[in-house]
Each structure stands twice: as structure tokens, then as C-alpha cells.
Tab-separated table of C-alpha atoms in Angstrom:
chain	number	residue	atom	x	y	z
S	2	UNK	CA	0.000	0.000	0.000
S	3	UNK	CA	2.922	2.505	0.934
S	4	UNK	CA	4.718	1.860	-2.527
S	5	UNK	CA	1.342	2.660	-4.533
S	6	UNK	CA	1.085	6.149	-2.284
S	7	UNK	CA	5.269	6.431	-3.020
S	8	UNK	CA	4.222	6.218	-6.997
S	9	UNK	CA	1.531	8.401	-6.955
S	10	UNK	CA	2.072	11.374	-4.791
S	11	UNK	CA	-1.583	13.376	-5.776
S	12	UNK	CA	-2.857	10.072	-4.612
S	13	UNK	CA	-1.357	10.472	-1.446
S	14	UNK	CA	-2.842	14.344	-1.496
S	15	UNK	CA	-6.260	13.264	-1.817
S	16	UNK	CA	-6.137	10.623	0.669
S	17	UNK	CA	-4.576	12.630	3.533
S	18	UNK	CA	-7.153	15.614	2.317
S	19	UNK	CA	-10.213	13.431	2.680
S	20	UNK	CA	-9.414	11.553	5.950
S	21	UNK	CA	-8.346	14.632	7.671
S	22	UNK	CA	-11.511	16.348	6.753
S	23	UNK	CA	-13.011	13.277	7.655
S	24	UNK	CA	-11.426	13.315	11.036
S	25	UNK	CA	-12.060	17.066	11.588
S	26	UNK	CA	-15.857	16.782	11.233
S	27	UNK	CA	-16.046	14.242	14.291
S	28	UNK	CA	-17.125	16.144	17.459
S	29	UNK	CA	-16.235	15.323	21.001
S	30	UNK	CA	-17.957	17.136	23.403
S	31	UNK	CA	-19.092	19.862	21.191
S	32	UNK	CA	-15.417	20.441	19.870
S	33	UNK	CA	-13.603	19.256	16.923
S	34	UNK	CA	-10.417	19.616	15.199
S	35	UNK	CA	-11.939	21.589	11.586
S	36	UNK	CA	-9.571	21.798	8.996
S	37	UNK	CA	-6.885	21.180	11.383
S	38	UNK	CA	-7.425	17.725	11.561
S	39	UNK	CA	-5.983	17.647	7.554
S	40	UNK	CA	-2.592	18.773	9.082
S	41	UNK	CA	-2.317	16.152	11.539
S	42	UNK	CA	-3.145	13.434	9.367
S	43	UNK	CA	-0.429	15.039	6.570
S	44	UNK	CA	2.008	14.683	10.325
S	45	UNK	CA	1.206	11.316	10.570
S	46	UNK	CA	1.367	10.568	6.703
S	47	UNK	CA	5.139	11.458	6.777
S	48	UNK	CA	5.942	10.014	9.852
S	49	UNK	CA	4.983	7.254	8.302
S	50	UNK	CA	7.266	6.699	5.686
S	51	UNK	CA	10.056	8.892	4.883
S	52	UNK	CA	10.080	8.087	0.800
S	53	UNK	CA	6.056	9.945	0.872
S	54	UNK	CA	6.181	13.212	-0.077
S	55	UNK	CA	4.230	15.447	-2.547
S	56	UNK	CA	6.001	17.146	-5.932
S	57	UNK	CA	7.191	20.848	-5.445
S	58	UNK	CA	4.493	22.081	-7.128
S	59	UNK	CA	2.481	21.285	-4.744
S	60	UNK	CA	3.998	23.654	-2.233
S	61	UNK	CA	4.179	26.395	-4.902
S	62	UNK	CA	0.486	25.957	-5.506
S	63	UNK	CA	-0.183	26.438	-1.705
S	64	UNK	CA	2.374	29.152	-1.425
S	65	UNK	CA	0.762	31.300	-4.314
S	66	UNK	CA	-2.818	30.827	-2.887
S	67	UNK	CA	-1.526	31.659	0.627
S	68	UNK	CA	-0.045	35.199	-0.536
S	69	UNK	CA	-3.190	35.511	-2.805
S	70	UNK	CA	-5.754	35.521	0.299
S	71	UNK	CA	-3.534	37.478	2.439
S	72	UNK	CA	-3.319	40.862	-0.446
S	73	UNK	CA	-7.615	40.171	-0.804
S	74	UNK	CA	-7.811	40.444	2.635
S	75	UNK	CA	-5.309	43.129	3.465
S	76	UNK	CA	-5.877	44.656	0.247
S	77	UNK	CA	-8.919	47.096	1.185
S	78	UNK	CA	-7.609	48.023	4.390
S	79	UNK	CA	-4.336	49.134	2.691
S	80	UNK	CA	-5.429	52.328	1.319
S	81	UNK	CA	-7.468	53.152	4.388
S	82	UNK	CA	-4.185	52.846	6.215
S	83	UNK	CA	-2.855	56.095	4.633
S	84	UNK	CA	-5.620	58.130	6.491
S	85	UNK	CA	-4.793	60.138	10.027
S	86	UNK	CA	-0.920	58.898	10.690
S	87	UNK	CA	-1.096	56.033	8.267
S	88	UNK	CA	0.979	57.797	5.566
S	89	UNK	CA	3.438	58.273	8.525
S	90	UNK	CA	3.922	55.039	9.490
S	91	UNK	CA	3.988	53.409	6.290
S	92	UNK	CA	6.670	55.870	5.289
S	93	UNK	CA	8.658	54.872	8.611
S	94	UNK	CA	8.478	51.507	7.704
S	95	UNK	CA	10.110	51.575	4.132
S	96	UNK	CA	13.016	53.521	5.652
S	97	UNK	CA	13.578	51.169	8.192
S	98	UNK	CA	13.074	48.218	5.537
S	99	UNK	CA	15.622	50.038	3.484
S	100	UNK	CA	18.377	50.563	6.350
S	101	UNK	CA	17.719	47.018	7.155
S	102	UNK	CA	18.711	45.786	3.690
């Protein structure tokens, strides 16, 4: 069974996607884990063999949409930032940024 996950890594993905949403929809005592429960079972995925492990696309995928959602939801609150001492601050920043590099 390990070898067939080995050859086929989106397999693997899918598997470790639906049991840990699986997982995270049990309740004990009026808790659960959510979408949590998906990153425990990718934990114990790996633990479990060291040869599984997903192509590097993968993580460039999930980097891209992770930056995406952060500028949608930081994006409107950006320009409002410039009002009062915003414009300040953000102007602080960059110099400091700049020194820094």
C-alpha cells in the first residue's frame, strides 16, 4: 500500500485531504479539530514513511494561494491605512526596511 502512495504522490494528497476532513468533522464534546485535523493526518502521513512526499508544485500551488488571500484580505484596508498617521507610518516603515537591507 505505501509503494502505490510512493508512486503516486496526488494520490497520497487526496487521501490525507479526505481523511483529515473526515477526522475534523467528528465532534467530542461539542469540539472538533476543523480543517486542522488535515494537518495532523499530513504529520502522521510522513511520519509514516520517509520516501512519501508530494512534488514541489504542490507547495508552490499552496504558497501562491496563501499570498493571494492574504493581499484580498489586506488589500482594502491598505489604502485606508494612509488616512490620520497612516501615511506616517507606512513611510517609517520603508526607511527602516531600506536601512535594514
Amino acid at each position: 500500500m505505501i509503494q502505490i502512495l510512493i508512486d503516486n504522490p496526488l494520490l497520497l494528497l487526496f487521501i490525507v485531504l479526505a481523511v483529515g476532513y473526515a477526522i475534523g468533522r467528528i465532534k467530542i464534546k461539542g469540539s472538533s479539530l476543523g480543517v486542522a485535523a488535515v494537518l495532523f493526518v499530513g504529520l502522521a502521513a510522513g511520519a509514516l514513511h520517509p520516501d512519501l512526499e508530494l512534488p514541489d508544485i504542490i507547495f508552490l500551488l499552496g504558497l501562491v494561494i496563501f499570498v493571494y488571500t492574504v493581499g484580498l484580505s489586506s488589500g482594502p484596508g491598505f489604502f485606508s491605512s494612509f488616512r490620520r498617521k497612516g501615511l506616517r507610518d507606512n513611510l517609517f516603515v520603508v526607511g527602516m526596511l531600506t536601512l535594514a537591507a
